[in-house]
Short mmCIF file of C-alpha atoms in Angstrom, two decimals:
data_model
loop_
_atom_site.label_atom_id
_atom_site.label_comp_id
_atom_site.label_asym_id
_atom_site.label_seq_id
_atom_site.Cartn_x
_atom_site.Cartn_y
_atom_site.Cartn_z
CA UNK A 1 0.00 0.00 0.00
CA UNK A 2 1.69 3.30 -1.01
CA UNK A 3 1.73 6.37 1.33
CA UNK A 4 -1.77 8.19 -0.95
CA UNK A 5 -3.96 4.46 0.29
CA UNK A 6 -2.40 4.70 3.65
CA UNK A 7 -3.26 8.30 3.98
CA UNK A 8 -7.18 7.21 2.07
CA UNK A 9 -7.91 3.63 3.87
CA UNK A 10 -8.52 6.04 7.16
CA UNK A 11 -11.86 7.20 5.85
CA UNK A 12 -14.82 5.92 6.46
CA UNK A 13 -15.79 4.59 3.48
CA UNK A 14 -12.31 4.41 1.17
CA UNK A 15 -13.66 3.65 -2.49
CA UNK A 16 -11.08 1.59 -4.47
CA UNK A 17 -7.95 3.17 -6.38
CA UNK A 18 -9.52 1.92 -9.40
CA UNK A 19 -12.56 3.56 -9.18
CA UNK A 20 -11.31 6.93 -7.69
CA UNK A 21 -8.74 7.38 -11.20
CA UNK A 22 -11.32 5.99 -13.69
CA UNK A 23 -11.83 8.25 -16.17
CA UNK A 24 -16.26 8.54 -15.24
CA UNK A 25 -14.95 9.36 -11.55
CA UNK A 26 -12.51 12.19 -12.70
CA UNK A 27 -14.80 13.96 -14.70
CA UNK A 28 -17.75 13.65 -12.08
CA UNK A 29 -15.56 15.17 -9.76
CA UNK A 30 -14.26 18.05 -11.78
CA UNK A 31 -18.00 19.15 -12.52
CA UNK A 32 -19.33 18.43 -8.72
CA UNK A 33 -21.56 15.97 -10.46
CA UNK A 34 -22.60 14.22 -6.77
CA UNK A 35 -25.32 12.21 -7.75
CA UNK A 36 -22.74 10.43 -10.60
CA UNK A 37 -20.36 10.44 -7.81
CA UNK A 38 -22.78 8.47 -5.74
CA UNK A 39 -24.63 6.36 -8.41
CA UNK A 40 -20.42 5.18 -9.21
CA UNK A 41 -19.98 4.56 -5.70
CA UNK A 42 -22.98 2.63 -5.14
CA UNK A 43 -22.69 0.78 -8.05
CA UNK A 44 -19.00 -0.22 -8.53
CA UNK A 45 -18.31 -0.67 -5.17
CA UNK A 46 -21.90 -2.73 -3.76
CA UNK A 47 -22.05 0.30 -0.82
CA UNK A 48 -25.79 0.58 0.57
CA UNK A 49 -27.05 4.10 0.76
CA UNK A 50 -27.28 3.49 4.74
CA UNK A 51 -23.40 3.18 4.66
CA UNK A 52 -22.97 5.86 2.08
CA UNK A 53 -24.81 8.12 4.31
CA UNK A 54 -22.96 6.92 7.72
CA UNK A 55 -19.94 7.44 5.85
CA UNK A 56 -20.86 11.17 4.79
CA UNK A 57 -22.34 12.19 8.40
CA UNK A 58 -25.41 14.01 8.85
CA UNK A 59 -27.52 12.45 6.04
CA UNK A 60 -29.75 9.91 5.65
CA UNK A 61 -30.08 6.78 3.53
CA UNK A 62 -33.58 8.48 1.92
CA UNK A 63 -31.24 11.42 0.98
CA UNK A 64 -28.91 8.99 -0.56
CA UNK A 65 -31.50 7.39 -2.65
CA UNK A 66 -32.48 11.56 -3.64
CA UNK A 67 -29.43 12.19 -4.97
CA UNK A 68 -28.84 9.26 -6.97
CA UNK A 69 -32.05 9.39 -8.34
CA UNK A 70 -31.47 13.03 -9.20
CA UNK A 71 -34.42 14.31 -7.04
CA UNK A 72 -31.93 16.07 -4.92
CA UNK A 73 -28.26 18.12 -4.88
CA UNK A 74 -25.64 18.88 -3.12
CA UNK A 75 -24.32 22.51 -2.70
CA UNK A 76 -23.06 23.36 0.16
CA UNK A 77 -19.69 23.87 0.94
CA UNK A 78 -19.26 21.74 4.48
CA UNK A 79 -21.52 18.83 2.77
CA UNK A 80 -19.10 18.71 0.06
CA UNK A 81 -15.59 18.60 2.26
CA UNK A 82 -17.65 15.99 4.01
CA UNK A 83 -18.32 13.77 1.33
CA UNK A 84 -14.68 14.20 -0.11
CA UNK A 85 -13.26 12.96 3.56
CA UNK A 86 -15.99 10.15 3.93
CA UNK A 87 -15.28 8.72 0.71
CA UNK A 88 -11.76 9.67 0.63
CA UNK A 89 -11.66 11.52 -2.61
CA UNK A 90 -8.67 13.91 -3.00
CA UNK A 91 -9.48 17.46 -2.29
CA UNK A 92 -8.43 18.45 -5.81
CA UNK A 93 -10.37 16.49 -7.61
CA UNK A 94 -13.53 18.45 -5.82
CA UNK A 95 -11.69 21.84 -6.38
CA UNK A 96 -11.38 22.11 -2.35
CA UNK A 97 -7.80 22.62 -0.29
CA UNK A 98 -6.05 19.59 0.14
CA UNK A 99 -7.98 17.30 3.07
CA UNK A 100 -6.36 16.71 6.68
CA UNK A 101 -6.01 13.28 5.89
CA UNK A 102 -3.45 13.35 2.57
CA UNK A 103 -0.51 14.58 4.82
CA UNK A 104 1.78 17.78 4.38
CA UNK A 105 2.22 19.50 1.47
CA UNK A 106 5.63 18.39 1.37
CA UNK A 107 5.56 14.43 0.90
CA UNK A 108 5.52 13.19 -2.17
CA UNK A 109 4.22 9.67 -3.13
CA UNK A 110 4.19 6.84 -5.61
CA UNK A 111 0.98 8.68 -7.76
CA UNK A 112 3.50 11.97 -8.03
CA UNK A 113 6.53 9.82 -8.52
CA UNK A 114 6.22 7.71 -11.13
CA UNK A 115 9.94 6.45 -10.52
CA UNK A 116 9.72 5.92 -6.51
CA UNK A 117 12.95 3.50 -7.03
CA UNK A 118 15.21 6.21 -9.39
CA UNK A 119 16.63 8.78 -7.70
CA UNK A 120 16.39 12.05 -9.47
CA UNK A 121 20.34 13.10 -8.81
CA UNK A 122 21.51 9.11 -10.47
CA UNK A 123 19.19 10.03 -13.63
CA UNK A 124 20.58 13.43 -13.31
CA UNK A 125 23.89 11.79 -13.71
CA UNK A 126 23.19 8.90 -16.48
CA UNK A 127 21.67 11.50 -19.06
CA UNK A 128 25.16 14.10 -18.15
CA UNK A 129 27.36 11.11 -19.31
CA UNK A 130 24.75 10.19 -22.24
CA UNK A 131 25.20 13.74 -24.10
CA UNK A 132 29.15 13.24 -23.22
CA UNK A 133 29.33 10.36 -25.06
CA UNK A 134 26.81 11.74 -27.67
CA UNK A 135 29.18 14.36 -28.10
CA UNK A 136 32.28 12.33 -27.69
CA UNK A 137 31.10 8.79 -29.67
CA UNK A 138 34.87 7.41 -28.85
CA UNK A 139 34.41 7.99 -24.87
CA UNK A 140 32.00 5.60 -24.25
CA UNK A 141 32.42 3.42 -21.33
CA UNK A 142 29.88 0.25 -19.56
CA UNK A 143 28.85 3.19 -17.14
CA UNK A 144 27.49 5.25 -19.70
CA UNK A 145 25.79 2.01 -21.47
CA UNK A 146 24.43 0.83 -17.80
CA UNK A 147 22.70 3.89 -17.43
CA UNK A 148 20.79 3.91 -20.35
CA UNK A 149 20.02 0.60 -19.67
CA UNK A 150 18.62 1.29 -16.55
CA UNK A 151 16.46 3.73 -17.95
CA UNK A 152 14.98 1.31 -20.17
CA UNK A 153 14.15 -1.16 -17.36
CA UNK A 154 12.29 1.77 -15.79
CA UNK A 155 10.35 2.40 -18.74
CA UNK A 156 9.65 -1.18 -18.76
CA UNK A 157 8.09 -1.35 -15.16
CA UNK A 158 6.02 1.54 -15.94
CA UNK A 159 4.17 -0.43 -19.11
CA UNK A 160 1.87 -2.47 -17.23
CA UNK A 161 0.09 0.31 -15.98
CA UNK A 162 1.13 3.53 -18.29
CA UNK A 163 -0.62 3.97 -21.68
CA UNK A 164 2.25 2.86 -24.19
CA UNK A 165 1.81 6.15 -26.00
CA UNK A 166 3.58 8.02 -23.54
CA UNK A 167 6.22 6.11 -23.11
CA UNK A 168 6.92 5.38 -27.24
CA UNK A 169 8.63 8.11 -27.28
CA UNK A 170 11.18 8.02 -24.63
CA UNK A 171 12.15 4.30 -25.74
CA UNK A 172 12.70 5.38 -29.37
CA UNK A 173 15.13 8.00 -28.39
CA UNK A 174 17.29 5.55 -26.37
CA UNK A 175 16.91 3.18 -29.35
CA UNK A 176 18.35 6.15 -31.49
CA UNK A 177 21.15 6.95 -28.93
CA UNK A 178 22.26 2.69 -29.17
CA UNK A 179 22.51 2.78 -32.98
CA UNK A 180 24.81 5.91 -32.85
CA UNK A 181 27.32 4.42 -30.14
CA UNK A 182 27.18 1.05 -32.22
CA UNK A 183 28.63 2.92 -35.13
CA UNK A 184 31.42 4.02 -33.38
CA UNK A 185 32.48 1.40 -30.69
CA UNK A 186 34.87 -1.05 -31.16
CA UNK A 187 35.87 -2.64 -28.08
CA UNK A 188 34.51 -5.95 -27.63
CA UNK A 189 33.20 -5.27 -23.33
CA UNK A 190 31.21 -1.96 -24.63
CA UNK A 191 29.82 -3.52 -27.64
CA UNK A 192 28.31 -6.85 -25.88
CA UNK A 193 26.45 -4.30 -23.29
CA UNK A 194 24.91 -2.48 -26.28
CA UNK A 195 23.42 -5.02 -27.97
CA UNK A 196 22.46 -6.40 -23.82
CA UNK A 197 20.95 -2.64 -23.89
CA UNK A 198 19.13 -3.47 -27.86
CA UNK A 199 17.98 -6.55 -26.96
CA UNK A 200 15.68 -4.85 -24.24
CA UNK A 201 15.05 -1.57 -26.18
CA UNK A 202 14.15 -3.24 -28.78
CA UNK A 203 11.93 -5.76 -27.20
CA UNK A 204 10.11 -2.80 -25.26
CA UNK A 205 9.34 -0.66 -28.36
CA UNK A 206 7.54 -4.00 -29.78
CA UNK A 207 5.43 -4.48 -26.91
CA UNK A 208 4.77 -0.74 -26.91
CA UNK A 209 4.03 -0.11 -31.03
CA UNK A 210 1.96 -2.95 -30.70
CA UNK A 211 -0.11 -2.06 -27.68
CA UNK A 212 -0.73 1.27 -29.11
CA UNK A 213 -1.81 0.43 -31.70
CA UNK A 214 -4.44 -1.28 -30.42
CA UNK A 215 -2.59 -5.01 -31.13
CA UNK A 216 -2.96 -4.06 -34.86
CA UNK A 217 0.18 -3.35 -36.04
CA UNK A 218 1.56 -6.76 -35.99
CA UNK A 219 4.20 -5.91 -38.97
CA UNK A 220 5.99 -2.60 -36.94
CA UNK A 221 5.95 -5.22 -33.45
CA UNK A 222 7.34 -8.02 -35.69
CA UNK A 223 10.83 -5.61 -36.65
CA UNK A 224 11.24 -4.32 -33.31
CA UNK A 225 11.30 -8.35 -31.94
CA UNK A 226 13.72 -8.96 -34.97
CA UNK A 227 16.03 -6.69 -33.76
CA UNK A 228 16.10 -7.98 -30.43
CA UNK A 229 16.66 -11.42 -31.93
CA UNK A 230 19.36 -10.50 -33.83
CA UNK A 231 20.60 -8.83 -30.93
CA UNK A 232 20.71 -11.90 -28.30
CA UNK A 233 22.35 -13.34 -30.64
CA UNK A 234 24.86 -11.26 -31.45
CA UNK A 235 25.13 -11.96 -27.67
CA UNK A 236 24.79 -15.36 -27.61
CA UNK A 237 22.16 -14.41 -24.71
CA UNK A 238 19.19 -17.18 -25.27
CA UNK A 239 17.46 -15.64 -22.36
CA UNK A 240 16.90 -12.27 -24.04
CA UNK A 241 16.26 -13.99 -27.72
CA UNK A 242 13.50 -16.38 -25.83
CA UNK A 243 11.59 -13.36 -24.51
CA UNK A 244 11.83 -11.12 -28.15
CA UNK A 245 9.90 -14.92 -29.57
CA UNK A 246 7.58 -14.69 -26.89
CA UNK A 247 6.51 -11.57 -27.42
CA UNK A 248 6.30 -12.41 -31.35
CA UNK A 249 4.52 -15.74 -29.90
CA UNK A 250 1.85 -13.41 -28.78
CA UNK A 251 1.47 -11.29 -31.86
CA UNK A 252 0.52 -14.51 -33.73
CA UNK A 253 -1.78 -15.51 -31.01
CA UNK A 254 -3.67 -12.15 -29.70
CA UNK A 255 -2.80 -9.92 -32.71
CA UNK A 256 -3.30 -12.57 -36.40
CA UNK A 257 -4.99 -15.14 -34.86
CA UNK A 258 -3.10 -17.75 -36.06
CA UNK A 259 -3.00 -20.55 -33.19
CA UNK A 260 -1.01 -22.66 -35.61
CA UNK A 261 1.58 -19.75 -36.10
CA UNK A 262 1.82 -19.09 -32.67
CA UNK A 263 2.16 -22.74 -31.33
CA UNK A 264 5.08 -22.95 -33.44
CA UNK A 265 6.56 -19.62 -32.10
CA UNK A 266 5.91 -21.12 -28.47
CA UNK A 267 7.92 -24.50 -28.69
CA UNK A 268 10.60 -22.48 -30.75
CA UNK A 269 10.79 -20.32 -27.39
CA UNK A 270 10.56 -23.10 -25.57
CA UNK A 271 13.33 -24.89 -27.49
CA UNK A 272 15.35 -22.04 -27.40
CA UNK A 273 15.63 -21.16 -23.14
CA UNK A 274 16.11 -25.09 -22.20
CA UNK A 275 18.67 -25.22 -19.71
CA UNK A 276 18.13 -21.45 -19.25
CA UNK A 277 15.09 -20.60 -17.65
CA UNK A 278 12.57 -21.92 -16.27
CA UNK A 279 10.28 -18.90 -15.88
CA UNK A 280 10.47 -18.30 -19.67
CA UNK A 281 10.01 -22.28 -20.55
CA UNK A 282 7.16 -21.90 -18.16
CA UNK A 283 5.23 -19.25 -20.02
CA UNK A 284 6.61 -20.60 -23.50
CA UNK A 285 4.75 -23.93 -22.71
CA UNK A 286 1.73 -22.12 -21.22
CA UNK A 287 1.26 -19.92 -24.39
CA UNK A 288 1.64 -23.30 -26.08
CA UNK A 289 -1.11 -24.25 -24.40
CA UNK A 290 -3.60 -21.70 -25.10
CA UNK A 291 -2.61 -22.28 -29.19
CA UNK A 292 -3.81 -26.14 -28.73
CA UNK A 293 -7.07 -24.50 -26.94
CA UNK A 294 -7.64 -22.19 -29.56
CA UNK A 295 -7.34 -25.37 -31.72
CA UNK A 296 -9.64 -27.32 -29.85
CA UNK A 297 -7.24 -29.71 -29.00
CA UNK A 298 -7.96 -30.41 -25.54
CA UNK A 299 -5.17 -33.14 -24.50
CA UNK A 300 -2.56 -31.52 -25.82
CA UNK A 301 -3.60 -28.35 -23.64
CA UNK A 302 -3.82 -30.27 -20.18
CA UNK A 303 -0.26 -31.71 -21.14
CA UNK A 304 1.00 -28.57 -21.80
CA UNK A 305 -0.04 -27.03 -18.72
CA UNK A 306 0.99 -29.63 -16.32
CA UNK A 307 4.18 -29.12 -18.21
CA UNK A 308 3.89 -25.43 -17.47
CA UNK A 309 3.28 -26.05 -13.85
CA UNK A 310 6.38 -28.31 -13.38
CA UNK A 311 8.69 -25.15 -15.34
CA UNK A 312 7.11 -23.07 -12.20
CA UNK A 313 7.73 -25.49 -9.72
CA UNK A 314 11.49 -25.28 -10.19
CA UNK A 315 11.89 -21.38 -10.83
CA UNK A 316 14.70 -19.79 -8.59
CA UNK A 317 15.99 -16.55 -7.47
CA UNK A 318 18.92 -17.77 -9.74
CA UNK A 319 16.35 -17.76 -12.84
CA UNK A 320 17.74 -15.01 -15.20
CA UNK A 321 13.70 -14.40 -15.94
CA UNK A 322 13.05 -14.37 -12.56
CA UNK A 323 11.15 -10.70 -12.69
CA UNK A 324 8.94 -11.82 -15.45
CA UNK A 325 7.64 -14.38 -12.88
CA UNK A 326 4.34 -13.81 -10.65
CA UNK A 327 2.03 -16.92 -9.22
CA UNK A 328 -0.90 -15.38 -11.12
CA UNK A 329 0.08 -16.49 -14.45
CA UNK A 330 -0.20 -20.11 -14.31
CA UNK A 331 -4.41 -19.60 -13.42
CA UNK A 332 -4.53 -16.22 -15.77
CA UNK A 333 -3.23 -18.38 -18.86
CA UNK A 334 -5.15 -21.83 -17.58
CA UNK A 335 -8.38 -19.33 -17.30
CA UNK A 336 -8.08 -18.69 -20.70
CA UNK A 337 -7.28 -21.92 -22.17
CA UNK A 338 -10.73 -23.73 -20.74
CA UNK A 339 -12.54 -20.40 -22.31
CA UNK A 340 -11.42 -21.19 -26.01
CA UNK A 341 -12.21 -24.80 -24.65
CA UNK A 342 -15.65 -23.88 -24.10
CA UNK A 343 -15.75 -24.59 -20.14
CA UNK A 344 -16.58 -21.73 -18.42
CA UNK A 345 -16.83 -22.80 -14.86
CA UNK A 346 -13.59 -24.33 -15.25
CA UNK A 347 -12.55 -20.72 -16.40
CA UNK A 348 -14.29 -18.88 -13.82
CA UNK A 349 -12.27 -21.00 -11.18
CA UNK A 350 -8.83 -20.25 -12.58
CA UNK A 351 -9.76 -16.83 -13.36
CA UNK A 352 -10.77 -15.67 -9.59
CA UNK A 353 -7.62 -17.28 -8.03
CA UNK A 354 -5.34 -14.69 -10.51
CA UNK A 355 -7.37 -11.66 -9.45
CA UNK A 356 -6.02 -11.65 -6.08
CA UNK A 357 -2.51 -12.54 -7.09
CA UNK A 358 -2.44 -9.61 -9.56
CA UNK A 359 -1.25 -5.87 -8.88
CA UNK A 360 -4.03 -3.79 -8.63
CA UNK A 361 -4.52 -1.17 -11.75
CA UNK A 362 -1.84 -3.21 -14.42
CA UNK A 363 -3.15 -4.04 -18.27
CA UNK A 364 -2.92 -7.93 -17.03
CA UNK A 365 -5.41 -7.35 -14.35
CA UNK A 366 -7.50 -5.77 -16.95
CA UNK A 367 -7.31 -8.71 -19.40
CA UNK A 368 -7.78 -11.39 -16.62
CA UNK A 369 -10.78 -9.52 -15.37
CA UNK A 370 -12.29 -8.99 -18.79
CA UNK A 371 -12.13 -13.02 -19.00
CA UNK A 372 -13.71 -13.81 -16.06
CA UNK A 373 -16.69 -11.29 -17.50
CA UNK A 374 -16.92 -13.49 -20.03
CA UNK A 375 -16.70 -16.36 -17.91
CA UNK A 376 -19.35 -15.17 -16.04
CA UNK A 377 -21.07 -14.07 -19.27
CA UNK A 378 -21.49 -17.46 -20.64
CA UNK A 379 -23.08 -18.69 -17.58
CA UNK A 380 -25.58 -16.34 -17.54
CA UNK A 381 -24.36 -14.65 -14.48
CA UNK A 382 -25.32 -11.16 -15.56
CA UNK A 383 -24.60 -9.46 -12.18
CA UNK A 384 -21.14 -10.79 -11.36
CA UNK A 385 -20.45 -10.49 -14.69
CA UNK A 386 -21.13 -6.62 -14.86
CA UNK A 387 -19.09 -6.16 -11.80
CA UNK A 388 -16.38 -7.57 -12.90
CA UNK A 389 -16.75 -5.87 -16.25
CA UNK A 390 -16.64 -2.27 -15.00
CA UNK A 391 -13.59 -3.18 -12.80
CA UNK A 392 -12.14 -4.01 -15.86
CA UNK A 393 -13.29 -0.74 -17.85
CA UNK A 394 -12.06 1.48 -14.89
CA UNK A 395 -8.40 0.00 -15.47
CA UNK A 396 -8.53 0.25 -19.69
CA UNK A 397 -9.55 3.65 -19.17
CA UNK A 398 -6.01 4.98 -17.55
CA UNK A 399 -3.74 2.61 -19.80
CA UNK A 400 -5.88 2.00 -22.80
CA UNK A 401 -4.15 -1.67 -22.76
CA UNK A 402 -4.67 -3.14 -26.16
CA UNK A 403 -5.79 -6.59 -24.72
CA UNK A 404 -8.14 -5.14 -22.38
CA UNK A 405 -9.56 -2.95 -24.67
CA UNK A 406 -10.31 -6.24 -27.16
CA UNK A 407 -11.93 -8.25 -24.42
CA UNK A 408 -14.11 -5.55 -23.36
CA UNK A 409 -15.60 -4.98 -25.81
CA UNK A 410 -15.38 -8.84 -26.77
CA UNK A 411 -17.55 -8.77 -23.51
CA UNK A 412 -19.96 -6.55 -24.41
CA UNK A 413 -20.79 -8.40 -27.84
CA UNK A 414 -21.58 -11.35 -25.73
CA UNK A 415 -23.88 -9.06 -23.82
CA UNK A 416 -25.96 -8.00 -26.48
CA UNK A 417 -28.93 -10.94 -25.95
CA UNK A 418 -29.56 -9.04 -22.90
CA UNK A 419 -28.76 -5.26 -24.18
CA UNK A 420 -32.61 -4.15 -23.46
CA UNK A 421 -31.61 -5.19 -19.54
CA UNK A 422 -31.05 -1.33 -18.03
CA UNK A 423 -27.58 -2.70 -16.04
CA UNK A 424 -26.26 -3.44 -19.48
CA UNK A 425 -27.80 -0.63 -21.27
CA UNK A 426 -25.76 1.64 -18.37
CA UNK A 427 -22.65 -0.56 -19.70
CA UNK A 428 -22.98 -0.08 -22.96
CA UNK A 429 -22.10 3.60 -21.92
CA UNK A 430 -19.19 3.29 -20.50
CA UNK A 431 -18.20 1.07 -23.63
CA UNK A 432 -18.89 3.70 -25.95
CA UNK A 433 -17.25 6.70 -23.66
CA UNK A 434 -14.17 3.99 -24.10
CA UNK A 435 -14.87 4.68 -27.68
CA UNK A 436 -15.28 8.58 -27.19
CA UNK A 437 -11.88 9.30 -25.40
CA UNK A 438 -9.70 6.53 -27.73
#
């Protein structure tokens, strides 16, 4: 929990970090639009209008129902700091002074600091040696190189929950700055850190071009991986090559639908990290298995994931993939395997166990969410499945993840045999505000 929830989970009735940055939130706040603010509180979050009203002070449950329903306002000035501290909404986002509860002017969190980890002064530093060697192509050393490395990997971390727009350019710059010290460098130790430093530029402006674009721009993704390939090589790093395939693995899967394509892509991955990693065999295998599902081929799925499962049960500290690695991907991937397969409950199970396993707000949580909609979906669980949905919505609308956005909206096809319901009409709305700010 950063210091901003700390500071929040003291009020009385903290609404989720999702919620409060989703784009419908935002804008109700920055027009004082209370009974949105309470119809998104009541709705996305379950909240009766007796605990909205406890939470608030002074009000009743009847007044609740008023302003939702639009029968009643709010206006005054005390009522409003009131419902900003019993809801924990930011001051600023109701145009008031900033609330007792968010701390001192002076401290600065995560939500200012996108880059809690970097310190300013070190970054400072690594761009001062960057234009040196810029300058002076012959001067540059592994410290130089390691910096712009490292400001790669932080562009990296901030992907799963940035939209890939902003970070595009950044990433091509550094990209730029690599091929004009490769021109000049001739010393063996330099040149294996810059193509170490390609390999991940490279493999970061595929993921991003691609993502962007809405995973539609399969041929720009598909150059960027190349070059990473080429790269790892160069290195003889089969770590860093495995991870440019996998990301081309998912192009053919997610992006051109072509399961055959992309099984092929997966065992190549797979073929290519043996003896290296288990983390990357793990997810080769798993992607694997999601191609046989989209295939149909049911006992070639199971195998591959019990395959999967024993990659994951051997993974180490040691693992040179070892940050790719998180618990939830075993039950996100297996989720999404028995949907192709046409087993929903079997899904749904998978699918609930990787919500809590995933960080709160990133474009996976989005995706696994928007499958367990579905899940829910084609079980005719309408209310779960509307829950889940908006969750889902709330998190596309900050990153504008590519596979989020696709499932969505995936979702909401599915939906349409019940469109005249007024839950999924209300839906439908958010879907096409999605639409509105793309």
């Amino acid at each position: 929990m950063d210091q901003r929830e700390a500071r929040r989970s003291g009020c009385l009735l903290t609404i989720p970090e999702a919620l409060l940055q989703s784009e419908a939130m935002r804008r109700a706040c920055a027009s004082r639009n209370f009974q949105e603010i309470f119809r998104l509180v009541n709705r996305r979050t379950g909240t009766s209008h007796a605990a909205m009203a406890a939470a608030v002070g002074k009000m009743t449950s009847s007044r609740v129902s008023d302003i939702i329903r639009g029968v009643r306002g709010i206006r005054g000035q005390e009522v409003i700091e009131r419902v900003a501290d019993g809801f924990g909404i930011p001051g600023e986002m109701l145009g008031l002074p900033k609330r007792p509860w968010e701390g001192s002017p002076g401290n600065i969190d995560t939500a200012d600091n996108p880059r809690p980890n970097l310190d300013p002064g070190v970054d400072s530093d690594s761009r001062e040696r960057a234009q040196y060697a810029e300058d002076n192509p012959r001067s540059l050393d592994l410290l130089t190189v390691a910096g712009l490395r490292q400001r790669v990997q932080n562009l990296d971390a901030r992907y799963v929950s940035e939209p890939s727009t902003v970070l595009i350019a950044e990433t091509g710059k550094d990209l730029g700055q690599l091929a004009h010290w490769q021109t000049y460098t001739t010393t063996y130790i330099v040149r294996r850190d810059l193509y170490a430093a390609q390999a991940e530029a490279s493999t970061l402006m595929g993921q991003l071009v691609w993502d962007a674009s809405g995973r539609t721009d399969h041929a720009t993704a598909r150059i960027y991986f190349t070059q990473a390939e080429a790269a790892a090589r160069e290195l003889r790093d089969p770590v860093a090559e495995g991870l440019a395939l996998l990301r081309t693995t998912f192009v053919a899967l997610y992006g051109e639908k072509n399961p055959r394509a992309g099984l092929e892509l997966a065992q190549r991955t797979a073929s290519t990290v043996q003896g290296s990693s288990h983390v990357l065999g793990g997810l080769a295998v798993l992607h694997a298995a999601e191609a046989h599902a989209m295939l149909q081929q049911h006992k070639d799925c199971e195998k591959e994931l019990a395959n999967a499962e024993r990659h994951f049960d051997q993974v180490s500290e040691a693992d040179a993939a070892a940050p790719l690695f998180s618990p939830s991907q075993f039950d996100r991937l297996a989720g999404s395997c028995f949907l192709f397969l046409n087993n929903a409950s079997r899904a749904e199970g998978f699918l609930a166990d990787a919500t809590k396993g995933l960080r709160d707000g990133s474009k996976s949580h989005a995706i696994v969410l928007a499958n367990l909609a579905l899940a829910y979906i084609r079980q005719r669980r309408l209310d779960e499945a509307i829950g889940v949905l908006y969750g889902a919505i709330d998190i596309v609308e900050r990153h504008r993840g590519g596979g989020g956005l696709k499932l969505v909206f995936q979702a909401g096809r599915e939906l349409q045999p019940w469109r005249d319901v007024p839950a999924v009409h209300d839906l439908y709305d958010r879907l096409m505000n999605l639409i509105a700010v793309g």
